[in-house]
PDB file of C-alpha atoms in Angstrom:
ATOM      1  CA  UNK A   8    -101.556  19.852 103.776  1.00 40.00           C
ATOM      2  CA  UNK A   9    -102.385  23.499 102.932  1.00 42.00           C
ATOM      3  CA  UNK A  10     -98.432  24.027 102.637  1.00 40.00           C
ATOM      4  CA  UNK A  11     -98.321  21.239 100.499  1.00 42.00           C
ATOM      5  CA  UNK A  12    -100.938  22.504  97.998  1.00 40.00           C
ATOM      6  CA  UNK A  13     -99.730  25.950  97.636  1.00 42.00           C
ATOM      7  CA  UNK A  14     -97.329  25.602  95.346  1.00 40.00           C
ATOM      8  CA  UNK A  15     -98.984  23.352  92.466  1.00 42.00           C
ATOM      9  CA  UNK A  16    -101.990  25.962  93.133  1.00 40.00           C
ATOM     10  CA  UNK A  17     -99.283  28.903  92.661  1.00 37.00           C
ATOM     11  CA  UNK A  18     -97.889  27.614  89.563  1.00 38.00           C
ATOM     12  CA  UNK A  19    -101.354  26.459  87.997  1.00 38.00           C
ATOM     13  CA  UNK A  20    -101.957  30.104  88.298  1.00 38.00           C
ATOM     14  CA  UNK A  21     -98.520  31.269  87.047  1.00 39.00           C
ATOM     15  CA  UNK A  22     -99.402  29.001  84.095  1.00 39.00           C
ATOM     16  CA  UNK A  23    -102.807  29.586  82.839  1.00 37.00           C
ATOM     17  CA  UNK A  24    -101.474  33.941  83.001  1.00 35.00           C
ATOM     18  CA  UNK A  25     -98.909  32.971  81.297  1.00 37.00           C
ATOM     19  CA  UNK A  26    -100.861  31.185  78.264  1.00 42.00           C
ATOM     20  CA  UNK A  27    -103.368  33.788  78.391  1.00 49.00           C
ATOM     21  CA  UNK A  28    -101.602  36.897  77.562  1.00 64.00           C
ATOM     22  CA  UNK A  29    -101.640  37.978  74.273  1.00 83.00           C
ATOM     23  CA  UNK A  30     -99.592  40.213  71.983  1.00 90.00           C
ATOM     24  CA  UNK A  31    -101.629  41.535  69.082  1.00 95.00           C
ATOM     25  CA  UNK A  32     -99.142  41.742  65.722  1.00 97.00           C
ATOM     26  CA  UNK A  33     -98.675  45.371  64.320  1.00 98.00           C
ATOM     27  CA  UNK A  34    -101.179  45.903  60.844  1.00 98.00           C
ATOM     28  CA  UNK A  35    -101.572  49.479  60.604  1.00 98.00           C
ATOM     29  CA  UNK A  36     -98.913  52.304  61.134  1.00 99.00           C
ATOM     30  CA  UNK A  37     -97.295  51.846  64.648  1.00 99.00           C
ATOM     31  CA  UNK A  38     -94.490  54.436  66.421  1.00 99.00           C
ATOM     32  CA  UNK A  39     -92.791  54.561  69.204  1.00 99.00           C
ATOM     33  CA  UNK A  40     -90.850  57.756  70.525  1.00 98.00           C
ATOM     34  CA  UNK A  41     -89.546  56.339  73.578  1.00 99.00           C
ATOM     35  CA  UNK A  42     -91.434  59.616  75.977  1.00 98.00           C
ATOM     36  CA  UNK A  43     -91.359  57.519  79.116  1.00 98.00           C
ATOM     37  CA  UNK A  44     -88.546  56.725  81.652  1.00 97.00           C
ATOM     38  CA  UNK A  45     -89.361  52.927  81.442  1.00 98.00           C
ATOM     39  CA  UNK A  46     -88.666  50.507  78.501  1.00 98.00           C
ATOM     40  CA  UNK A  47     -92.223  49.120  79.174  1.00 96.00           C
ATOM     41  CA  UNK A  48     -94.427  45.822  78.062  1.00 96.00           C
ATOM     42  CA  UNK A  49     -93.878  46.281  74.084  1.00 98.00           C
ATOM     43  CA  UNK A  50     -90.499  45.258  74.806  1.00 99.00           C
ATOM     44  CA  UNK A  51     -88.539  42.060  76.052  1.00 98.00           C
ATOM     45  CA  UNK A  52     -84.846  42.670  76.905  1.00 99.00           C
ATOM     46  CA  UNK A  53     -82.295  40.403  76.680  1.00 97.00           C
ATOM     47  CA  UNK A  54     -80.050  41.106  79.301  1.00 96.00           C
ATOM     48  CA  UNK A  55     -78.398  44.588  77.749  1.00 97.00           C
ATOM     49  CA  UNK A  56     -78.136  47.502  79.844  1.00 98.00           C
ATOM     50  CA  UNK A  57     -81.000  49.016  77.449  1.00 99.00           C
ATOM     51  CA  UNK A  58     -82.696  52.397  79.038  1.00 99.00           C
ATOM     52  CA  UNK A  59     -84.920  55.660  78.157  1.00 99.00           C
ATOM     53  CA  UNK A  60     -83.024  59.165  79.097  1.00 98.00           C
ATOM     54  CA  UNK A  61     -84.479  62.395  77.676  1.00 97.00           C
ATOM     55  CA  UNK A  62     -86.854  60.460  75.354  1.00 98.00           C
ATOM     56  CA  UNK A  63     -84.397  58.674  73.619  1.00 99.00           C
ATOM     57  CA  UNK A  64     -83.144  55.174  74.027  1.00 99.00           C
ATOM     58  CA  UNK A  65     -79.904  54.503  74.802  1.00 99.00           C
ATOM     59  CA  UNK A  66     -77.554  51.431  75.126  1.00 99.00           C
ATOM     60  CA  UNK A  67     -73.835  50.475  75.324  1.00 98.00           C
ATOM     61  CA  UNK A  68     -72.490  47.093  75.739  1.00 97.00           C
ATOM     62  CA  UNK A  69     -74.999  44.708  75.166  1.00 97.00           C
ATOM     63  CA  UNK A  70     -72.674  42.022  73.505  1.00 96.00           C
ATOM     64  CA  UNK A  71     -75.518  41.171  71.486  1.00 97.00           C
ATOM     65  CA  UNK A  72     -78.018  40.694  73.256  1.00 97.00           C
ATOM     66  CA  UNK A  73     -81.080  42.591  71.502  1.00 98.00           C
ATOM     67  CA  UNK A  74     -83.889  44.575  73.289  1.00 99.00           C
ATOM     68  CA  UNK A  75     -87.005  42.608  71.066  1.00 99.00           C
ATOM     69  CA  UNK A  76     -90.113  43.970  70.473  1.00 99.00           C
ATOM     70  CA  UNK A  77     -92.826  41.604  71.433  1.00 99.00           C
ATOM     71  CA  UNK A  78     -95.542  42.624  68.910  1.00 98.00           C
ATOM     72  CA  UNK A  79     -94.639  40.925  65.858  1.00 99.00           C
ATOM     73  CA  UNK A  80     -94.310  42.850  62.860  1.00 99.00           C
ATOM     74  CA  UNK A  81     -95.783  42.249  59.369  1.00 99.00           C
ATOM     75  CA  UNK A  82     -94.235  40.411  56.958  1.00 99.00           C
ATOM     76  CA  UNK A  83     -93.752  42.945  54.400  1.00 99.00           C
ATOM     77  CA  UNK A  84     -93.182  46.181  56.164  1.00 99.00           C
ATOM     78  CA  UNK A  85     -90.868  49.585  56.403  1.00 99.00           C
ATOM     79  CA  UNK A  86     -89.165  49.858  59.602  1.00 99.00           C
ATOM     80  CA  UNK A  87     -87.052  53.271  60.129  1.00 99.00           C
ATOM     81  CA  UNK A  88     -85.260  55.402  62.783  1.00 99.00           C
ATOM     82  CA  UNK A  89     -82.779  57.727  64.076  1.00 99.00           C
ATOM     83  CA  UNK A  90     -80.033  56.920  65.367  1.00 99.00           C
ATOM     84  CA  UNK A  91     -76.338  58.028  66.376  1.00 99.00           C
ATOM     85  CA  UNK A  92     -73.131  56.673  67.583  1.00 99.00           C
ATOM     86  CA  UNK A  93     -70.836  58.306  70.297  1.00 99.00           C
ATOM     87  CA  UNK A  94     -68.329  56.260  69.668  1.00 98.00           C
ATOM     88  CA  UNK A  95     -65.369  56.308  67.423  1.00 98.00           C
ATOM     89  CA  UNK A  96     -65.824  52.827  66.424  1.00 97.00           C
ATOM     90  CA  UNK A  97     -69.414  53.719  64.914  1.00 98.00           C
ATOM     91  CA  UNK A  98     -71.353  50.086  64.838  1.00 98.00           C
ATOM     92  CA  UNK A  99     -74.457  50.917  65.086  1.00 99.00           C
ATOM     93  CA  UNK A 100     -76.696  47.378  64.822  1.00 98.00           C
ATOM     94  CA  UNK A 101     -79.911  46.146  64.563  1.00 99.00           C
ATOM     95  CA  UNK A 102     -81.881  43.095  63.504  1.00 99.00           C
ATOM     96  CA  UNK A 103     -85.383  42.479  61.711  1.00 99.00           C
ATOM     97  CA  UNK A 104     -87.629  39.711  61.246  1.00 99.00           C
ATOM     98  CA  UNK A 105     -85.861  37.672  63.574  1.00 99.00           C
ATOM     99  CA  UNK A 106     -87.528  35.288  66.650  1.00 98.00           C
ATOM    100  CA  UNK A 107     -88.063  37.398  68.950  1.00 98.00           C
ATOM    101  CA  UNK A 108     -86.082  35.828  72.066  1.00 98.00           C
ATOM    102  CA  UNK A 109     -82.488  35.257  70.820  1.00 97.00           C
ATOM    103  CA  UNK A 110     -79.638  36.431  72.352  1.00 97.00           C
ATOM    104  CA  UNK A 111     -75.771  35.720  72.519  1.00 95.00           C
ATOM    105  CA  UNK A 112     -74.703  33.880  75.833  1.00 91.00           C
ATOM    106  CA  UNK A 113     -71.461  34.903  76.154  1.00 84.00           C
ATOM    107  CA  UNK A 114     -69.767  37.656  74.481  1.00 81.00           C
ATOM    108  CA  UNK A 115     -68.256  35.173  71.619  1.00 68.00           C
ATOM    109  CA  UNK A 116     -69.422  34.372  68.105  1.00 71.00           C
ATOM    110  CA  UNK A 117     -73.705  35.214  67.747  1.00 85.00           C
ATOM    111  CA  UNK A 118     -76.030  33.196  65.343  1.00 94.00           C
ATOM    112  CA  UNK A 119     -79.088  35.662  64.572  1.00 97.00           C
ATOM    113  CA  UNK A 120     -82.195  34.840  63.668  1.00 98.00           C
ATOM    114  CA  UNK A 121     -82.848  37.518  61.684  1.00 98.00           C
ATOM    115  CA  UNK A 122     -81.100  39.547  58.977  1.00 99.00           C
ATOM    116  CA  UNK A 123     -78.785  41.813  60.248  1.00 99.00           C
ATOM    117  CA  UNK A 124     -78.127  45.326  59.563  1.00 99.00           C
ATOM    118  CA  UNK A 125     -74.972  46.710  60.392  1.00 99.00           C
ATOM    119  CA  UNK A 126     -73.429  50.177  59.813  1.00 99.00           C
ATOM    120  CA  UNK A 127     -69.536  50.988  60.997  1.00 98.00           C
ATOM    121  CA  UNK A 128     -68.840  47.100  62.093  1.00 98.00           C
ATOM    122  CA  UNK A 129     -65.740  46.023  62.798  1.00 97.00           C
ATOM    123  CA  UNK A 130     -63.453  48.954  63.795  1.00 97.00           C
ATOM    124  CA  UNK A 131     -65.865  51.364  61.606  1.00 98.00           C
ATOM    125  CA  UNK A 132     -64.453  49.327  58.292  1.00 98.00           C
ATOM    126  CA  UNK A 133     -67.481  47.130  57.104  1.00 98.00           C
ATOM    127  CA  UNK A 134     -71.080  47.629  57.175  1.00 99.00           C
ATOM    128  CA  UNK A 135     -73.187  44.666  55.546  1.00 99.00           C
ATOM    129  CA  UNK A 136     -76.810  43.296  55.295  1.00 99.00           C
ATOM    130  CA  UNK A 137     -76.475  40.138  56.595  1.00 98.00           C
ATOM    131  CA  UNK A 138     -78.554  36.871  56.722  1.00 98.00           C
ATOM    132  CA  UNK A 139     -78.591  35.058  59.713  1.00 98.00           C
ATOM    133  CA  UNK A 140     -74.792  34.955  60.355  1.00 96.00           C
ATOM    134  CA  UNK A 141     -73.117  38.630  59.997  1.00 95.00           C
ATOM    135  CA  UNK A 142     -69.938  36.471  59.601  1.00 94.00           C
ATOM    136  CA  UNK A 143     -71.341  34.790  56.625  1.00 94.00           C
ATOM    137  CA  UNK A 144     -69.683  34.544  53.277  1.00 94.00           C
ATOM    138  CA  UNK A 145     -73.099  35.245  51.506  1.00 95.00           C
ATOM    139  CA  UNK A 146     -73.325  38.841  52.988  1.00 97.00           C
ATOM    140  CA  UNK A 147     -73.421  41.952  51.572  1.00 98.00           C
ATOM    141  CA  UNK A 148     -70.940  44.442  52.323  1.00 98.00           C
ATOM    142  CA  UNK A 149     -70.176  48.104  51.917  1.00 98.00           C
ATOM    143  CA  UNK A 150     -66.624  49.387  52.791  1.00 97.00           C
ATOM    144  CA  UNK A 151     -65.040  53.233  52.793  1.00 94.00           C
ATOM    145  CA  UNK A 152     -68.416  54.671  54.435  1.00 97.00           C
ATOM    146  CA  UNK A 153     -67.367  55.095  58.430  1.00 98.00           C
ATOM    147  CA  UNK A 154     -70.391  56.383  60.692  1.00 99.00           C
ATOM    148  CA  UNK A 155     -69.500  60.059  61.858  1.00 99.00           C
ATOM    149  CA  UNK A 156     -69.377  60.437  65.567  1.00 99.00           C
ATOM    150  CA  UNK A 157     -72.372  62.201  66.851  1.00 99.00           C
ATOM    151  CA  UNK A 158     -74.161  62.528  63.861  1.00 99.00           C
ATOM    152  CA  UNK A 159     -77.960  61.206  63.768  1.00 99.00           C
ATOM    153  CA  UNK A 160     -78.450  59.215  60.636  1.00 99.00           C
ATOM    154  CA  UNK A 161     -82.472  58.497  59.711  1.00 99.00           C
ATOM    155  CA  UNK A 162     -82.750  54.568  58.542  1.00 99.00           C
ATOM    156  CA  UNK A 163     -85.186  52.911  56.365  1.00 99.00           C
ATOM    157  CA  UNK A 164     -85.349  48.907  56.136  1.00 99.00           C
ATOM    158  CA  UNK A 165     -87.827  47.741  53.791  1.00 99.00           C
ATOM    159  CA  UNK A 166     -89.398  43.904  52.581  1.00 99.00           C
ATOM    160  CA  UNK A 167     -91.433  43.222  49.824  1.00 98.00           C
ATOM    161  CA  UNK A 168     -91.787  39.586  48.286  1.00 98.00           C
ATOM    162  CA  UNK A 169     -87.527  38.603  48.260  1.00 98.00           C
ATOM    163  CA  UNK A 170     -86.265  42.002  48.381  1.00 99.00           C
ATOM    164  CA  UNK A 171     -84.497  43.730  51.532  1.00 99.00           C
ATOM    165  CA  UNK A 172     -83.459  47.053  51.009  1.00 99.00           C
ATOM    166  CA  UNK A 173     -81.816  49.515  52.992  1.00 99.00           C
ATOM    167  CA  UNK A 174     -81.308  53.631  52.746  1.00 99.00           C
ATOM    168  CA  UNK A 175     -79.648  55.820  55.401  1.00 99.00           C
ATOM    169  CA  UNK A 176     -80.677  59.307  54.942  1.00 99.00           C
ATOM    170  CA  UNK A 177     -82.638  58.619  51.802  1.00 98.00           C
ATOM    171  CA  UNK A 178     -79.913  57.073  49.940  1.00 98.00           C
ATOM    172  CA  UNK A 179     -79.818  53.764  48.802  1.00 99.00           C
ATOM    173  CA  UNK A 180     -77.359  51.673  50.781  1.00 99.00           C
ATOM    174  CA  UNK A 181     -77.443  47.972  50.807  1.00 99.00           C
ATOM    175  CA  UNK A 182     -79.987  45.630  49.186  1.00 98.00           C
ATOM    176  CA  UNK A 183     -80.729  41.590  49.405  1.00 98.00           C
ATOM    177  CA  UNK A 184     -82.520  39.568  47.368  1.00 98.00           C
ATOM    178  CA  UNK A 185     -83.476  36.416  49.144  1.00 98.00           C
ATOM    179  CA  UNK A 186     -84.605  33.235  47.198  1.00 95.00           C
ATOM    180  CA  UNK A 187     -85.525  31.522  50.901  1.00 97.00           C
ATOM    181  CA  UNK A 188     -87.432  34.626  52.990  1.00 98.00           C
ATOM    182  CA  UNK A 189     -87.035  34.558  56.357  1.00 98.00           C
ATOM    183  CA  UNK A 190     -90.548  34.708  56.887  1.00 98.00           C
ATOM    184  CA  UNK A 191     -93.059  33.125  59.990  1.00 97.00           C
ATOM    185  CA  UNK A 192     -93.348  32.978  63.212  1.00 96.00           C
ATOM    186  CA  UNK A 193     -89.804  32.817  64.130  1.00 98.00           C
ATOM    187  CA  UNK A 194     -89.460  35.626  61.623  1.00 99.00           C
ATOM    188  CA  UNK A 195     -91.665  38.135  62.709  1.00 99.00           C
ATOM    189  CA  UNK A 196     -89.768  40.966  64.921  1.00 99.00           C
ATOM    190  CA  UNK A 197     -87.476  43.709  65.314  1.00 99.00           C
ATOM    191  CA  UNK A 198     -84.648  43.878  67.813  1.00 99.00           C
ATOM    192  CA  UNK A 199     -82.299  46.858  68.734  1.00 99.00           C
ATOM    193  CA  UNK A 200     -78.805  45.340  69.122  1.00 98.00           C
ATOM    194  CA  UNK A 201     -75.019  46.685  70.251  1.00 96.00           C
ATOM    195  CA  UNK A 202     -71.604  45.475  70.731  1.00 96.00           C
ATOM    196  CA  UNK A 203     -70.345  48.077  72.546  1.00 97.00           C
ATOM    197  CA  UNK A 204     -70.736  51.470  70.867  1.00 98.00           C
ATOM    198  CA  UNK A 205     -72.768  54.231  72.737  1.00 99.00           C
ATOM    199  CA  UNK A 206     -75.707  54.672  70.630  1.00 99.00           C
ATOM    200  CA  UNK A 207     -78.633  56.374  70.666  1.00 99.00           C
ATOM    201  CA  UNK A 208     -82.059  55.283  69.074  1.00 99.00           C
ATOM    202  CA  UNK A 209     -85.426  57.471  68.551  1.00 99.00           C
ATOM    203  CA  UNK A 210     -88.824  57.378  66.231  1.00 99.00           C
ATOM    204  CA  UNK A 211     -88.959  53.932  65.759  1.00 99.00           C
ATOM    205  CA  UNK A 212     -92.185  53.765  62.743  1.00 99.00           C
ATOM    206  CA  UNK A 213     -92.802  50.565  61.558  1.00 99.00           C
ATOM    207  CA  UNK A 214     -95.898  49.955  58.819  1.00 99.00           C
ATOM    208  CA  UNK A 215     -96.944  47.216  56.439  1.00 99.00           C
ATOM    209  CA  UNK A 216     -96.660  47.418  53.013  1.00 98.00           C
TER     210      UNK A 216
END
């Protein structure tokens, strides 16, 4: 009888932790410079080999499948970093105000839930601010600008009301307005992402506006 109670007992448990922990949303300035050697509990990975080496956070060959942050972010806010590529191929990747928990499952065709921003994609030909679907024909695009290998570029994504705007070293780069925000609770974090460049990520700052 004992053996037979353990396990509802166990999970009851496993439950009521589970619908008690909380993740408070970021509404003042919030960093992270990545000084550890663990990812830790701001972040949920979705299966890419993501990891922390000299303070910096590195990953290559995540076939999209973004490291989240858990704390949601604010609906209009300025997210920048560093960040380089190793790689020839440049592609250099990551998505904002998206759900939070989705991933690719097999290293095919990827439906974000987020708006895209990608720098070098596709053999180091296209870069484009995309919504949703990076493949889409509503995206915008930037072509003759290639990422230079081993160089650290310092990003800036901004939203306020319908505009998304985007600057790489201070420069202006690609801009959406979008009549139908993504905006809510499946709209509300920021995800490193990766094909399968080598990159390199630091001084993540994200604050509202």
């Amino acid at each position: 009888m004992r053996r037979t109670l353990a396990l509802p007992l166990l999970i009851t448990a496993t439950l009521t932790t589970t619908a008690c922990e909380k993740v408070e949303p970021i509404t003042t300035a919030w960093s992270d410079d990545f000084e550890r050697s663990e990812l830790g509990s701001d972040w949920h990975n979705t299966g890419g080999p993501y990891r922390i080496d000299g303070g910096k956070l590195k990953i290559k060959g995540a076939y999209n499948k973004p490291l989240w942050l858990k704390r949601p972010i604010p609906r209009d806010a300025e997210i920048s970093f560093d960040v380089r590529s190793d790689s020839p191929s440049g592609d250099i990747k990551v998505e904002v105000w998206g759900d939070g928990k989705t991933f690719a499952t097999h290293r095919g065709s990827y439906l974000a839930s987020s708006y895209v921003f990608i720098f070098g994609g596709w053999g180091n030909s296209i870069s484009a601010l995309c919504r949703l679907d990076e493949h889409g024909k509503d995206r915008k695009e930037k072509r003759g600008v290639k990422v230079q290998k081993g160089k650290t570029y310092r990003w800036v994504i901004r939203r306020k009301g319908s505009k998304v705007s985007w600057s790489i070293d201070g420069e202006p780069f690609l801009e959406l307005d979008d009549t139908a925000p993504l905006e809510g609770k499946n709209h509300a974090h920021f995800g490193f992402n990766n094909w399968a460049s080598d990159l390199t990520f630091d001084n993540l700052k994200i604050r509202p506006l």
